[in-house]
Amino acid sequence: MHQSWADVVFLHWRIPAAVALPYMPRGVEPDVYAGTTWVGLIGFRVTGTCLGSRLSLPYAGTFTEVNVRLYSRDAAGRHGVVFLSLDADRLAFVLAARAAGVPYVWSRCRPRTMRGTSRGYGYEVVRFRGQGTSSFGAYPDMDHPALDRLSVWLTARFGLHTRVGRQVFYLPIAHRPWPLYCAAAAAVEDALVCAAGITVHGPPDSVLYSPGVRTQFGQPRQVRG
């Protein structure tokens, strides 16, 4: 499967590795940077979804997504993410992804209009049945690329770890390096991280923006351990 991810807003908070450990699948542990790990709240627009190289999904494959994720590593040394939740507004895609073990939630999920003197990018989520909301955004500084090691570590995640029944798989994802820019957070009002069971305090410790990348998903590989 191929997808484009556009106007990506990355918000991250530091958390102890012990907090992330219970959410790791068997054979997977929290990935750490300088002794700590992170939880991310990520919003973006999905476009251009194709199955293989020819079968495009112009409706089901075009949507807004907001996910909550942790950072993972398996015994084979593969770095990835573990998704705690993924909110999207395309029911067909949500159902197909849930069947593959990815914890999507069908929500009212959309880009948010940002006010200000510079251009901002934001996202809003309202889960059906009152199960959680989120509203956040960022104003990127397009004159200041984010080239530091931490920013690359948080975003250069070329795969995900997920459970399917009693088995654990690593799903590789290929794309060019993210074009990343420093950004300032705007009015973060989020309940999705807490709903996933993680408590964070204060504004995010890292705020990044990317105009996006084109991605390709590979074949799942079973995780041993």
Short mmCIF file of C-alpha atoms in Angstrom, two decimals:
data_model
loop_
_atom_site.label_atom_id
_atom_site.label_comp_id
_atom_site.label_asym_id
_atom_site.label_seq_id
_atom_site.Cartn_x
_atom_site.Cartn_y
_atom_site.Cartn_z
CA MET A 1 0.00 0.00 0.00
CA HIS A 2 1.11 3.56 -0.79
CA GLN A 3 -0.05 6.78 0.90
CA SER A 4 0.90 10.44 1.08
CA TRP A 5 1.00 12.09 4.52
CA ALA A 6 0.64 15.87 4.35
CA ASP A 7 0.82 18.86 6.75
CA VAL A 8 2.06 16.75 9.65
CA VAL A 9 2.07 18.25 13.15
CA PHE A 10 4.19 16.36 15.71
CA LEU A 11 3.68 17.05 19.43
CA HIS A 12 5.78 15.05 21.90
CA TRP A 13 6.14 14.74 25.68
CA ARG A 14 8.87 12.96 27.64
CA ILE A 15 7.70 10.03 29.76
CA PRO A 16 9.57 7.39 31.81
CA ALA A 17 10.24 4.13 29.98
CA ALA A 18 8.47 2.29 32.82
CA VAL A 19 5.22 4.08 31.89
CA ALA A 20 5.45 2.88 28.27
CA LEU A 21 6.50 -0.69 29.07
CA PRO A 22 3.00 -2.15 29.81
CA TYR A 23 1.83 -1.08 26.34
CA MET A 24 4.58 -2.94 24.47
CA PRO A 25 3.67 -6.20 22.68
CA ARG A 26 5.52 -9.39 23.56
CA GLY A 27 9.11 -9.26 22.32
CA VAL A 28 9.11 -5.44 22.11
CA GLU A 29 10.46 -2.86 24.57
CA PRO A 30 10.29 0.95 24.83
CA ASP A 31 12.86 2.70 22.68
CA VAL A 32 14.75 5.38 24.61
CA TYR A 33 16.73 8.49 23.76
CA ALA A 34 19.12 9.89 26.37
CA GLY A 35 17.53 7.72 29.05
CA THR A 36 13.88 8.55 28.44
CA THR A 37 11.13 7.69 26.00
CA TRP A 38 8.32 9.76 24.51
CA VAL A 39 4.61 9.79 23.74
CA GLY A 40 3.49 11.52 20.56
CA LEU A 41 0.27 13.19 19.41
CA ILE A 42 0.45 13.39 15.62
CA GLY A 43 -2.03 14.90 13.14
CA PHE A 44 -1.92 14.86 9.34
CA ARG A 45 -3.89 14.48 6.12
CA VAL A 46 -3.82 11.17 4.21
CA THR A 47 -4.15 11.36 0.42
CA GLY A 48 -3.37 9.26 -2.63
CA THR A 49 -3.86 5.83 -1.05
CA CYS A 50 -3.21 2.98 -3.50
CA LEU A 51 -3.22 -0.78 -3.12
CA GLY A 52 -0.23 -1.94 -5.13
CA SER A 53 0.78 0.47 -7.87
CA ARG A 54 -2.54 0.81 -9.69
CA LEU A 55 -5.63 0.36 -7.50
CA SER A 56 -6.33 3.83 -6.09
CA LEU A 57 -8.82 4.49 -3.28
CA PRO A 58 -9.90 8.09 -3.96
CA TYR A 59 -12.62 8.21 -1.26
CA ALA A 60 -11.77 5.59 1.38
CA GLY A 61 -8.08 6.47 1.11
CA THR A 62 -8.42 10.23 1.64
CA PHE A 63 -8.96 11.30 5.25
CA THR A 64 -7.60 13.11 8.30
CA GLU A 65 -5.79 11.10 10.98
CA VAL A 66 -4.70 11.88 14.53
CA ASN A 67 -2.75 9.23 16.39
CA VAL A 68 -1.23 8.67 19.82
CA ARG A 69 1.94 6.62 19.73
CA LEU A 70 4.85 5.26 21.75
CA TYR A 71 8.35 4.34 20.57
CA SER A 72 9.49 0.76 20.33
CA ARG A 73 12.38 -1.56 19.57
CA ASP A 74 12.47 -5.34 19.15
CA ALA A 75 15.19 -7.94 19.69
CA ALA A 76 16.20 -7.70 16.02
CA GLY A 77 17.06 -4.04 16.57
CA ARG A 78 14.17 -2.69 14.49
CA HIS A 79 12.93 0.73 15.63
CA GLY A 80 9.23 1.49 15.30
CA VAL A 81 6.11 2.80 16.95
CA VAL A 82 3.32 1.23 18.97
CA PHE A 83 0.02 2.95 18.35
CA LEU A 84 -2.26 3.47 21.33
CA SER A 85 -4.99 4.95 19.15
CA LEU A 86 -5.54 6.29 15.63
CA ASP A 87 -8.57 8.48 14.94
CA ALA A 88 -9.86 8.81 11.37
CA ASP A 89 -13.08 9.83 9.65
CA ARG A 90 -13.29 7.08 6.97
CA LEU A 91 -15.23 4.12 8.34
CA ALA A 92 -14.19 1.69 5.59
CA PHE A 93 -10.50 2.34 6.21
CA VAL A 94 -10.99 2.14 9.99
CA LEU A 95 -12.68 -1.27 9.75
CA ALA A 96 -10.03 -2.67 7.41
CA ALA A 97 -7.20 -1.44 9.64
CA ARG A 98 -8.79 -2.81 12.82
CA ALA A 99 -9.05 -6.21 11.15
CA ALA A 100 -5.26 -6.04 10.68
CA GLY A 101 -4.70 -5.30 14.38
CA VAL A 102 -4.21 -1.52 14.13
CA PRO A 103 -6.34 0.27 16.78
CA TYR A 104 -8.20 2.80 14.62
CA VAL A 105 -11.18 4.72 16.03
CA TRP A 106 -13.93 6.13 13.81
CA SER A 107 -14.22 9.81 14.78
CA ARG A 108 -15.11 13.21 13.47
CA CYS A 109 -11.57 14.17 12.54
CA ARG A 110 -10.68 17.23 10.47
CA PRO A 111 -8.10 19.95 9.85
CA ARG A 112 -8.46 23.00 12.05
CA THR A 113 -8.45 26.60 10.87
CA MET A 114 -5.56 28.48 12.47
CA ARG A 115 -5.64 32.20 13.10
CA GLY A 116 -2.55 34.39 13.25
CA THR A 117 -0.12 36.45 11.26
CA SER A 118 1.74 33.36 10.01
CA ARG A 119 0.29 30.18 8.51
CA GLY A 120 -0.55 27.46 11.01
CA TYR A 121 -1.73 23.88 10.78
CA GLY A 122 -4.09 22.21 13.24
CA TYR A 123 -6.41 19.28 13.81
CA GLU A 124 -9.61 18.54 15.71
CA VAL A 125 -11.03 15.21 16.86
CA VAL A 126 -14.44 14.47 18.33
CA ARG A 127 -15.00 10.80 19.10
CA PHE A 128 -18.51 9.53 18.78
CA ARG A 129 -20.38 8.73 22.02
CA GLY A 130 -18.35 11.33 23.91
CA GLN A 131 -15.25 9.15 24.25
CA GLY A 132 -12.69 11.92 23.81
CA THR A 133 -11.77 15.11 22.00
CA SER A 134 -8.61 16.84 20.85
CA SER A 135 -7.73 20.21 19.38
CA PHE A 136 -4.16 21.29 18.66
CA GLY A 137 -2.04 23.08 16.15
CA ALA A 138 1.36 24.51 15.35
CA TYR A 139 2.92 27.48 13.62
CA PRO A 140 6.02 26.27 11.75
CA ASP A 141 9.11 28.38 11.22
CA MET A 142 9.95 27.48 7.62
CA ASP A 143 13.28 29.30 7.91
CA HIS A 144 14.52 26.89 10.58
CA PRO A 145 14.79 23.22 9.59
CA ALA A 146 14.83 20.77 12.51
CA LEU A 147 18.07 18.86 11.97
CA ASP A 148 18.94 17.87 15.55
CA ARG A 149 19.29 14.21 16.52
CA LEU A 150 16.23 14.12 18.77
CA SER A 151 13.89 15.47 16.08
CA VAL A 152 15.17 12.86 13.63
CA TRP A 153 14.88 10.11 16.27
CA LEU A 154 11.24 11.02 16.98
CA THR A 155 10.20 11.00 13.32
CA ALA A 156 12.46 8.53 11.49
CA ARG A 157 10.29 5.55 12.38
CA PHE A 158 10.25 3.17 9.45
CA GLY A 159 7.81 0.63 10.82
CA LEU A 160 5.28 -0.27 13.49
CA HIS A 161 4.87 -3.09 16.01
CA THR A 162 1.38 -4.51 16.38
CA ARG A 163 -0.46 -7.51 17.79
CA VAL A 164 -2.67 -9.69 15.59
CA GLY A 165 -4.32 -12.29 17.79
CA ARG A 166 -1.54 -13.93 19.79
CA GLN A 167 1.20 -12.99 17.35
CA VAL A 168 3.26 -9.79 17.10
CA PHE A 169 4.35 -8.32 13.79
CA TYR A 170 6.61 -5.57 12.52
CA LEU A 171 5.21 -3.72 9.52
CA PRO A 172 7.97 -1.85 7.62
CA ILE A 173 7.24 1.56 6.11
CA ALA A 174 9.55 3.22 3.56
CA HIS A 175 9.77 6.92 2.74
CA ARG A 176 12.38 9.60 2.17
CA PRO A 177 13.64 11.49 5.23
CA TRP A 178 11.05 13.87 6.64
CA PRO A 179 11.49 17.53 5.69
CA LEU A 180 11.20 18.87 9.27
CA TYR A 181 10.80 22.37 10.67
CA CYS A 182 10.77 23.81 14.16
CA ALA A 183 7.32 24.97 15.25
CA ALA A 184 5.42 26.60 18.09
CA ALA A 185 2.42 24.83 19.60
CA ALA A 186 -0.95 26.60 19.59
CA ALA A 187 -3.77 26.01 22.08
CA VAL A 188 -3.29 22.32 22.83
CA GLU A 189 -6.47 20.91 24.38
CA ASP A 190 -6.13 17.15 24.22
CA ALA A 191 -7.87 14.25 25.96
CA LEU A 192 -6.68 11.46 23.63
CA VAL A 193 -3.31 10.89 25.30
CA CYS A 194 -5.02 10.61 28.69
CA ALA A 195 -7.73 8.34 27.22
CA ALA A 196 -4.95 6.03 26.06
CA GLY A 197 -3.75 5.75 29.67
CA ILE A 198 -0.75 8.11 29.57
CA THR A 199 -0.58 11.23 31.77
CA VAL A 200 1.39 14.23 30.55
CA HIS A 201 1.77 17.66 32.11
CA GLY A 202 2.21 21.07 30.56
CA PRO A 203 2.97 22.01 26.98
CA PRO A 204 4.71 19.52 24.67
CA ASP A 205 8.48 19.19 24.99
CA SER A 206 8.92 19.00 21.21
CA VAL A 207 6.85 20.60 18.42
CA LEU A 208 7.64 19.88 14.78
CA TYR A 209 6.01 20.34 11.38
CA SER A 210 6.52 18.62 8.03
CA PRO A 211 4.85 19.33 4.68
CA GLY A 212 4.83 15.57 4.23
CA VAL A 213 6.18 12.47 2.51
CA ARG A 214 5.03 9.69 0.18
CA THR A 215 5.07 6.31 1.95
CA GLN A 216 5.11 2.65 1.00
CA PHE A 217 4.06 -0.16 3.37
CA GLY A 218 5.89 -3.48 3.14
CA GLN A 219 5.10 -7.06 4.12
CA PRO A 220 4.58 -7.79 7.85
CA ARG A 221 7.33 -9.73 9.62
CA GLN A 222 6.71 -11.77 12.73
CA VAL A 223 8.46 -10.65 15.91
CA ARG A 224 10.12 -13.46 17.88
CA GLY A 225 10.59 -13.39 21.62
#
